[in-house]
Short mmCIF file of C-alpha atoms in Angstrom, two decimals:
data_model
loop_
_atom_site.label_atom_id
_atom_site.label_comp_id
_atom_site.label_asym_id
_atom_site.label_seq_id
_atom_site.Cartn_x
_atom_site.Cartn_y
_atom_site.Cartn_z
CA ASN A 1 -18.47 2.74 41.12
CA ASP A 2 -19.50 0.01 42.77
CA LEU A 3 -23.21 0.12 45.05
CA GLY A 4 -21.65 -1.16 48.73
CA GLU A 5 -19.52 -3.02 50.29
CA GLU A 6 -22.11 -5.80 49.61
CA SER A 7 -22.17 -5.81 45.48
CA SER A 8 -20.35 -5.87 43.19
CA LEU A 9 -22.76 -4.15 40.90
CA GLU A 10 -20.22 -1.70 38.55
CA VAL A 11 -22.24 1.47 37.12
CA ARG A 12 -19.69 3.78 34.76
CA LEU A 13 -21.35 7.38 35.20
CA LEU A 14 -20.82 9.95 32.76
CA ILE A 15 -21.22 12.95 34.83
CA PRO A 16 -20.95 16.89 32.56
CA LYS A 17 -17.60 18.73 32.37
CA HIS A 18 -17.43 22.02 34.81
CA SER A 19 -20.69 20.59 36.86
CA SER A 20 -21.67 21.88 40.25
CA GLU A 21 -23.17 19.78 42.67
CA ASN A 22 -26.74 22.51 42.05
CA ASP A 23 -25.99 21.83 37.96
CA LEU A 24 -26.78 17.50 38.44
CA GLN A 25 -29.93 18.87 40.77
CA ASP A 26 -31.12 19.90 37.43
CA SER A 27 -29.75 17.14 35.43
CA PRO A 28 -32.18 14.16 33.02
CA LEU A 29 -30.33 10.78 34.81
CA VAL A 30 -30.63 8.33 32.50
CA LEU A 31 -29.71 4.58 32.91
CA TRP A 32 -28.26 3.52 30.11
CA LEU A 33 -28.51 -0.30 29.62
CA HIS A 34 -26.25 -1.74 26.95
CA GLY A 35 -27.66 -4.92 24.53
CA GLY A 36 -25.51 -7.80 22.99
CA GLY A 37 -27.69 -10.82 23.39
CA PHE A 38 -28.00 -11.43 27.14
CA VAL A 39 -24.83 -12.87 26.92
CA LEU A 40 -22.95 -9.88 25.32
CA GLY A 41 -21.41 -6.93 25.90
CA SER A 42 -20.26 -4.50 28.40
CA ALA A 43 -20.43 -0.34 30.43
CA GLN A 44 -18.14 0.52 27.57
CA ASP A 45 -19.95 -0.69 24.41
CA PHE A 46 -19.72 1.14 21.38
CA TYR A 47 -23.14 2.51 21.27
CA LEU A 48 -23.33 5.03 23.76
CA PRO A 49 -21.19 7.29 22.30
CA THR A 50 -21.98 6.91 19.60
CA PHE A 51 -25.56 8.10 20.75
CA VAL A 52 -24.39 10.45 22.91
CA HIS A 53 -22.65 11.84 19.30
CA ALA A 54 -25.77 11.79 17.51
CA LEU A 55 -27.31 14.37 20.66
CA TYR A 56 -23.49 16.83 20.32
CA ARG A 57 -24.76 16.60 16.38
CA ASN A 58 -28.78 18.08 16.50
CA PRO A 59 -28.68 21.87 17.44
CA LEU A 60 -31.68 21.12 18.68
CA SER A 61 -30.17 18.59 21.51
CA LYS A 62 -26.90 19.78 22.37
CA ASP A 63 -27.95 22.02 25.25
CA ILE A 64 -29.11 19.68 26.44
CA ALA A 65 -27.32 16.31 25.89
CA SER A 66 -24.07 18.72 27.55
CA SER A 67 -25.77 18.51 31.08
CA ILE A 68 -27.45 14.62 31.70
CA ILE A 69 -25.88 12.67 33.61
CA TRP A 70 -25.14 9.43 32.13
CA ALA A 71 -25.46 6.39 34.52
CA SER A 72 -24.39 2.37 32.26
CA VAL A 73 -24.46 -0.67 33.41
CA GLU A 74 -21.83 -3.75 33.89
CA TYR A 75 -24.86 -6.48 34.45
CA ARG A 76 -23.83 -9.63 34.91
CA LEU A 77 -23.41 -11.70 32.13
CA ALA A 78 -25.32 -15.36 30.74
CA PRO A 79 -25.16 -17.91 30.88
CA GLU A 80 -22.50 -17.58 33.88
CA HIS A 81 -25.49 -15.76 35.46
CA PRO A 82 -28.64 -16.56 33.37
CA TYR A 83 -32.29 -14.66 34.00
CA PRO A 84 -32.48 -12.64 37.15
CA ALA A 85 -29.23 -12.01 37.28
CA ALA A 86 -29.50 -8.75 34.57
CA PRO A 87 -32.35 -7.12 35.33
CA GLU A 88 -31.97 -8.06 39.64
CA ASP A 89 -29.24 -5.68 39.01
CA CYS A 90 -30.51 -3.28 36.64
CA PHE A 91 -32.49 -3.09 39.14
CA LEU A 92 -30.23 -2.34 42.19
CA ALA A 93 -28.52 0.22 40.38
CA LEU A 94 -31.76 2.40 39.11
CA GLU A 95 -32.49 2.14 43.52
CA TYR A 96 -29.12 3.27 44.31
CA LEU A 97 -28.39 5.89 41.95
CA ALA A 98 -32.24 7.56 42.12
CA GLU A 99 -31.00 8.13 45.73
CA LYS A 100 -27.20 9.60 45.18
CA PHE A 101 -28.82 11.83 42.51
CA LYS A 102 -32.05 13.56 43.42
CA VAL A 103 -32.21 15.69 39.92
CA ASN A 104 -35.16 17.62 38.87
CA GLY A 105 -34.12 16.60 35.51
CA GLY A 106 -35.88 13.37 35.39
CA ILE A 107 -35.36 9.60 35.48
CA HIS A 108 -35.05 8.08 32.34
CA ILE A 109 -34.03 4.55 30.99
CA ALA A 110 -33.18 3.62 28.16
CA GLY A 111 -31.28 0.96 26.31
CA MET A 112 -30.02 -1.15 22.81
CA SER A 113 -31.77 -4.96 21.86
CA ALA A 114 -31.35 -6.66 24.82
CA GLY A 115 -30.54 -3.49 26.66
CA GLY A 116 -34.25 -3.08 26.08
CA THR A 117 -35.85 -5.88 27.26
CA LEU A 118 -34.18 -4.83 30.61
CA ALA A 119 -35.22 -1.37 30.17
CA ALA A 120 -38.83 -1.71 29.69
CA GLY A 121 -38.70 -4.57 31.88
CA THR A 122 -37.19 -2.06 34.73
CA VAL A 123 -39.66 0.95 34.63
CA LEU A 124 -41.96 -2.44 35.23
CA ARG A 125 -40.15 -3.42 38.23
CA ALA A 126 -40.12 0.07 39.76
CA LEU A 127 -43.75 0.12 39.18
CA LYS A 128 -44.23 -2.46 41.32
CA LYS A 129 -42.15 -1.45 44.42
CA ASN A 130 -43.42 1.91 44.04
CA GLN A 131 -46.72 -0.53 45.36
CA GLU A 132 -45.52 -3.16 47.18
CA ILE A 133 -44.34 0.23 49.05
CA GLU A 134 -48.18 2.70 48.57
CA ASP A 135 -49.20 -1.50 50.15
CA ASP A 136 -47.04 -1.56 52.94
CA GLU A 137 -47.38 2.06 54.67
CA SER A 138 -51.17 1.23 54.61
CA GLU A 139 -51.07 -1.96 56.72
CA SER A 140 -48.89 0.70 59.01
CA GLU A 141 -50.30 3.99 58.86
CA GLY A 142 -51.02 4.29 62.29
CA SER A 143 -49.31 2.38 63.88
CA SER A 144 -46.53 3.43 65.98
CA THR A 145 -44.07 0.80 64.01
CA ALA A 146 -44.42 2.29 61.57
CA SER A 147 -41.36 2.72 60.23
CA HIS A 148 -40.17 6.01 57.92
CA LYS A 149 -41.60 6.58 54.30
CA LYS A 150 -39.47 5.57 51.45
CA ASN A 151 -38.72 7.19 48.15
CA ARG A 152 -40.94 6.13 45.27
CA ILE A 153 -38.74 6.06 42.13
CA HIS A 154 -40.05 7.70 39.83
CA ILE A 155 -40.17 7.26 35.88
CA ASP A 156 -40.49 9.96 33.47
CA SER A 157 -39.36 7.66 30.29
CA MET A 158 -38.16 5.38 28.74
CA LEU A 159 -36.37 4.86 25.38
CA LEU A 160 -36.38 1.03 23.51
CA ASP A 161 -33.76 1.00 20.69
CA THR A 162 -34.82 -1.96 18.59
CA PRO A 163 -35.45 -4.35 22.01
CA ALA A 164 -36.43 -8.20 21.62
CA PHE A 165 -40.10 -8.68 22.60
CA PRO A 166 -41.63 -11.82 22.21
CA MET A 167 -44.66 -11.89 19.92
CA SER A 168 -46.60 -13.77 23.05
CA GLY A 169 -46.25 -13.07 25.81
CA SER A 170 -46.59 -16.68 26.74
CA LYS A 171 -44.14 -17.87 24.62
CA PHE A 172 -41.27 -18.34 24.58
CA THR A 173 -39.97 -16.89 21.83
CA LEU A 174 -38.21 -14.06 19.90
CA ASP A 175 -39.79 -16.13 16.31
CA SER A 176 -41.75 -13.83 13.81
CA GLN A 177 -43.03 -12.71 9.69
CA SER A 178 -40.18 -10.09 10.25
CA VAL A 179 -37.96 -12.80 12.17
CA ARG A 180 -38.24 -15.16 9.29
CA ARG A 181 -37.71 -12.23 6.70
CA MET A 182 -34.18 -11.11 8.34
CA MET A 183 -32.92 -13.98 9.62
CA HIS A 184 -30.29 -13.75 7.10
CA THR A 185 -29.58 -9.79 6.25
CA ARG A 186 -26.22 -8.49 8.29
CA THR A 187 -26.63 -9.80 11.94
CA CYS A 188 -25.77 -12.32 14.47
CA PRO A 189 -27.64 -15.68 13.31
CA ASP A 190 -30.75 -17.03 13.88
CA GLN A 191 -28.85 -19.56 15.58
CA CYS A 192 -27.52 -16.92 17.90
CA ARG A 193 -29.78 -15.87 19.38
CA ARG A 194 -32.01 -18.96 19.92
CA TRP A 195 -28.45 -19.86 21.65
CA TRP A 196 -28.08 -17.00 23.56
CA MET A 197 -31.47 -16.70 24.53
CA ALA A 198 -31.58 -19.93 25.68
CA ALA A 199 -28.16 -19.95 27.37
CA TYR A 200 -30.38 -16.79 29.82
CA ALA A 201 -33.34 -18.41 30.49
CA HIS A 202 -31.12 -22.01 31.24
CA CYS A 203 -32.86 -23.75 29.46
CA GLN A 204 -31.66 -26.58 26.75
CA PRO A 205 -32.79 -25.31 23.10
CA LEU A 206 -35.83 -27.51 21.75
CA GLU A 207 -32.34 -28.97 18.84
CA ASP A 208 -30.42 -30.14 22.17
CA VAL A 209 -27.68 -28.64 21.32
CA ASP A 210 -24.42 -27.07 23.32
CA ASN A 211 -22.41 -26.35 20.23
CA VAL A 212 -24.34 -23.20 18.30
CA GLU A 213 -23.58 -24.19 15.35
CA ASN A 214 -25.10 -27.49 14.98
CA ILE A 215 -28.32 -25.49 15.73
CA PRO A 216 -30.40 -25.67 12.03
CA PRO A 217 -31.64 -22.19 11.11
CA LEU A 218 -35.01 -21.95 11.04
CA PRO A 219 -37.96 -22.65 7.93
CA PRO A 220 -39.18 -19.90 5.86
CA VAL A 221 -42.71 -19.53 6.72
CA LYS A 222 -45.37 -20.54 4.47
CA SER A 223 -48.22 -18.05 2.42
CA GLY A 224 -50.70 -17.54 6.08
CA GLU A 225 -49.04 -18.83 8.52
CA GLU A 226 -47.97 -17.48 11.79
CA PRO A 227 -44.76 -18.14 12.96
CA LEU A 228 -43.74 -19.26 16.78
CA LEU A 229 -41.51 -21.47 17.59
CA PRO A 230 -40.46 -21.05 21.11
CA PHE A 231 -37.10 -22.34 22.23
CA CYS A 232 -37.19 -24.63 25.00
CA ASN A 233 -39.47 -26.86 25.06
CA ASP A 234 -40.49 -25.28 28.00
CA ASP A 235 -43.19 -21.98 28.08
CA GLU A 236 -42.35 -20.94 31.65
CA HIS A 237 -38.90 -19.66 30.83
CA SER A 238 -40.89 -16.71 29.00
CA LYS A 239 -40.59 -14.50 32.80
CA ILE A 240 -37.39 -13.74 31.22
CA PHE A 241 -39.43 -11.09 29.56
CA ASP A 242 -40.84 -10.11 33.38
CA GLY A 243 -43.51 -9.30 33.00
CA THR A 244 -43.31 -6.54 29.79
CA MET A 245 -45.49 -9.10 26.44
CA SER A 246 -48.33 -8.48 29.46
CA ILE A 247 -51.08 -5.79 29.19
CA ASP A 248 -53.03 -7.49 33.01
CA GLU A 249 -48.84 -7.24 34.46
CA TRP A 250 -48.37 -3.22 33.25
CA THR A 251 -52.46 -2.20 34.49
CA ASN A 252 -51.92 -3.69 38.04
CA ALA A 253 -48.58 -2.16 38.56
CA ALA A 254 -50.22 1.13 37.28
CA SER A 255 -53.33 0.48 39.38
CA ASN A 256 -53.00 2.47 42.56
CA GLY A 257 -52.32 5.31 40.88
CA GLN A 258 -49.36 5.71 39.91
CA GLN A 259 -48.00 7.78 36.86
CA LEU A 260 -46.63 5.82 33.53
CA PRO A 261 -43.50 6.91 32.04
CA SER A 262 -44.03 8.30 28.23
CA LEU A 263 -42.20 5.80 25.61
CA LEU A 264 -40.42 6.29 22.56
CA LEU A 265 -39.70 3.03 20.38
CA LEU A 266 -36.63 2.94 17.42
CA THR A 267 -37.59 0.24 15.46
CA GLY A 268 -36.33 -1.21 12.11
CA LYS A 269 -37.42 -1.94 8.89
CA ALA A 270 -34.80 -4.32 7.98
CA ASP A 271 -34.11 -5.98 11.62
CA PRO A 272 -34.47 -9.34 12.65
CA LEU A 273 -36.20 -7.87 15.73
CA HIS A 274 -38.59 -5.65 14.43
CA ASP A 275 -42.58 -7.44 14.56
CA GLY A 276 -41.57 -7.23 18.45
CA GLY A 277 -41.10 -3.75 19.36
CA VAL A 278 -44.46 -2.90 17.96
CA ALA A 279 -45.59 -5.55 19.07
CA PHE A 280 -44.59 -3.44 23.11
CA LYS A 281 -45.67 -0.41 21.22
CA ASP A 282 -49.05 -2.26 20.34
CA LEU A 283 -49.69 -3.74 24.02
CA TYR A 284 -48.08 -0.13 26.01
CA GLU A 285 -50.55 1.60 23.98
CA GLN A 286 -53.54 -0.54 25.27
CA VAL A 287 -51.47 -0.17 28.67
CA ILE A 288 -52.53 3.61 28.53
CA ASP A 289 -55.79 3.36 27.25
CA ASN A 290 -56.80 0.68 30.21
CA ALA A 291 -55.75 3.20 32.68
CA ASN A 292 -57.43 6.65 31.38
CA ALA A 293 -60.33 4.11 31.28
CA ALA A 294 -59.89 3.72 35.25
CA SER A 295 -59.54 7.56 35.50
CA VAL A 296 -55.74 6.54 36.80
CA HIS A 297 -53.42 8.98 36.18
CA VAL A 298 -50.73 9.48 34.00
CA ASN A 299 -48.16 10.95 33.46
CA ASN A 300 -46.57 12.39 29.88
CA ASN A 301 -44.19 14.53 31.83
CA ASN A 302 -45.69 17.82 30.10
CA THR A 303 -48.96 17.82 30.14
CA ASN A 304 -52.64 16.62 30.98
CA ASP A 305 -53.63 14.79 28.78
CA GLY A 306 -51.24 10.92 30.00
CA PRO A 307 -47.77 9.71 28.38
CA ILE A 308 -46.69 10.37 24.95
CA ILE A 309 -46.08 7.45 22.30
CA ARG A 310 -43.33 7.64 19.50
CA HIS A 311 -42.30 5.92 17.86
CA VAL A 312 -39.86 5.53 14.83
CA ASP A 313 -38.93 3.10 12.15
CA ALA A 314 -35.67 3.76 10.97
CA ARG A 315 -34.47 2.13 7.09
CA THR A 316 -31.95 0.29 9.05
CA SER A 317 -31.30 -3.26 10.34
CA HIS A 318 -30.71 -4.41 13.88
CA VAL A 319 -28.98 -1.20 16.32
CA THR A 320 -27.66 -0.26 13.31
CA MET A 321 -29.34 3.03 12.64
CA TYR A 322 -25.71 5.82 13.88
CA VAL A 323 -23.70 3.35 12.26
CA CYS A 324 -25.32 3.45 8.67
CA GLY A 325 -26.86 7.36 9.05
CA ASP A 326 -30.47 7.63 8.98
CA SER A 327 -29.79 10.98 9.09
CA GLU A 328 -33.87 11.67 9.37
CA SER A 329 -34.87 8.81 11.97
CA ILE A 330 -31.47 10.32 14.19
CA HIS A 331 -32.67 13.84 14.13
CA ALA A 332 -35.88 12.43 14.34
CA VAL A 333 -34.90 10.30 17.65
CA THR A 334 -32.48 12.96 19.73
CA THR A 335 -35.10 15.81 19.07
CA GLU A 336 -38.24 14.08 20.15
CA TRP A 337 -35.97 12.14 23.54
CA THR A 338 -34.20 15.68 24.10
CA ALA A 339 -37.30 17.99 23.80
CA LYS A 340 -38.90 15.85 27.64
CA PHE A 341 -35.71 16.51 29.19
CA LEU A 342 -36.09 20.79 27.77
CA LYS A 343 -39.99 19.97 28.67
CA LYS A 344 -38.98 18.95 32.09
CA GLN A 345 -36.75 20.87 33.11
CA LYS A 346 -38.91 24.15 32.25
CA GLN A 347 -41.76 22.58 34.39
CA HIS A 348 -38.83 22.27 37.34
CA ALA A 349 -37.97 26.19 36.53
CA ASP A 350 -40.55 27.83 36.72
#
């Protein structure tokens, strides 16, 4: 499906078999954002069917898996389309789908690798947009020119699978202890990651080269040293993470009492991007603490105790859990994630 005459953005929809329009109203809607370092991949990546297969193999998640509406976004890629093309496409798809499928099963955003980064950014953009709508309505309240109320987008949960996050919100870098420790494991070479990020940010790498093969590898970390090597000289390029590593950005976006989504984070012990994912989890925990301290009403989909945060640290490398068969982690991810759907649906049924 495309999103109308003014846009060529494509979204691949996977709709449950033999579902009527009424059936779909009770289905959870999952916006899936593929990985590929912001420069590779497509809406038809093989990770989505692999994940769906894992859901079906788990008896605890099979039933709900058969009712999910999947929407995989064909967002634009760098270097032809650098930031902010990809996050703009993802949010445009979210707005369209939220209006098209007015589901009771909730809206959930899931992404793998770079898609995980985009998923968090899409959630933050939705919170900011909701706040803008509320501010506009407050200004026009009582006015004869007040426009029809716009629909807010409520996101129930986000699933971030081995996402790419910087260790510092003020540095344009994916450098970390885990990157230095795992850079020679069976993932894409570190030089590729650095070139991809520079292409996405539309900046010249520090090495001042066009050919990724000429980028030297990162030096080893000395004892006690905290690595923070940026990709480019201009730290302004940290904006490509869409403010997701800023506590203030999240706290301000939720300051009007918006409900915050739950988080299920998957990292790999042998993943170079492991530490960045953990850093995001720690930051999001602080965001929730700030919201609670300010008596902000937050959402955990099921109870009144606040958002749920779950972290599964698999015994695998980057985006390899389903391929390498870490059965314990696969079971934990599929069970935890679908439990939110089941409880959400039960709440509406009741």
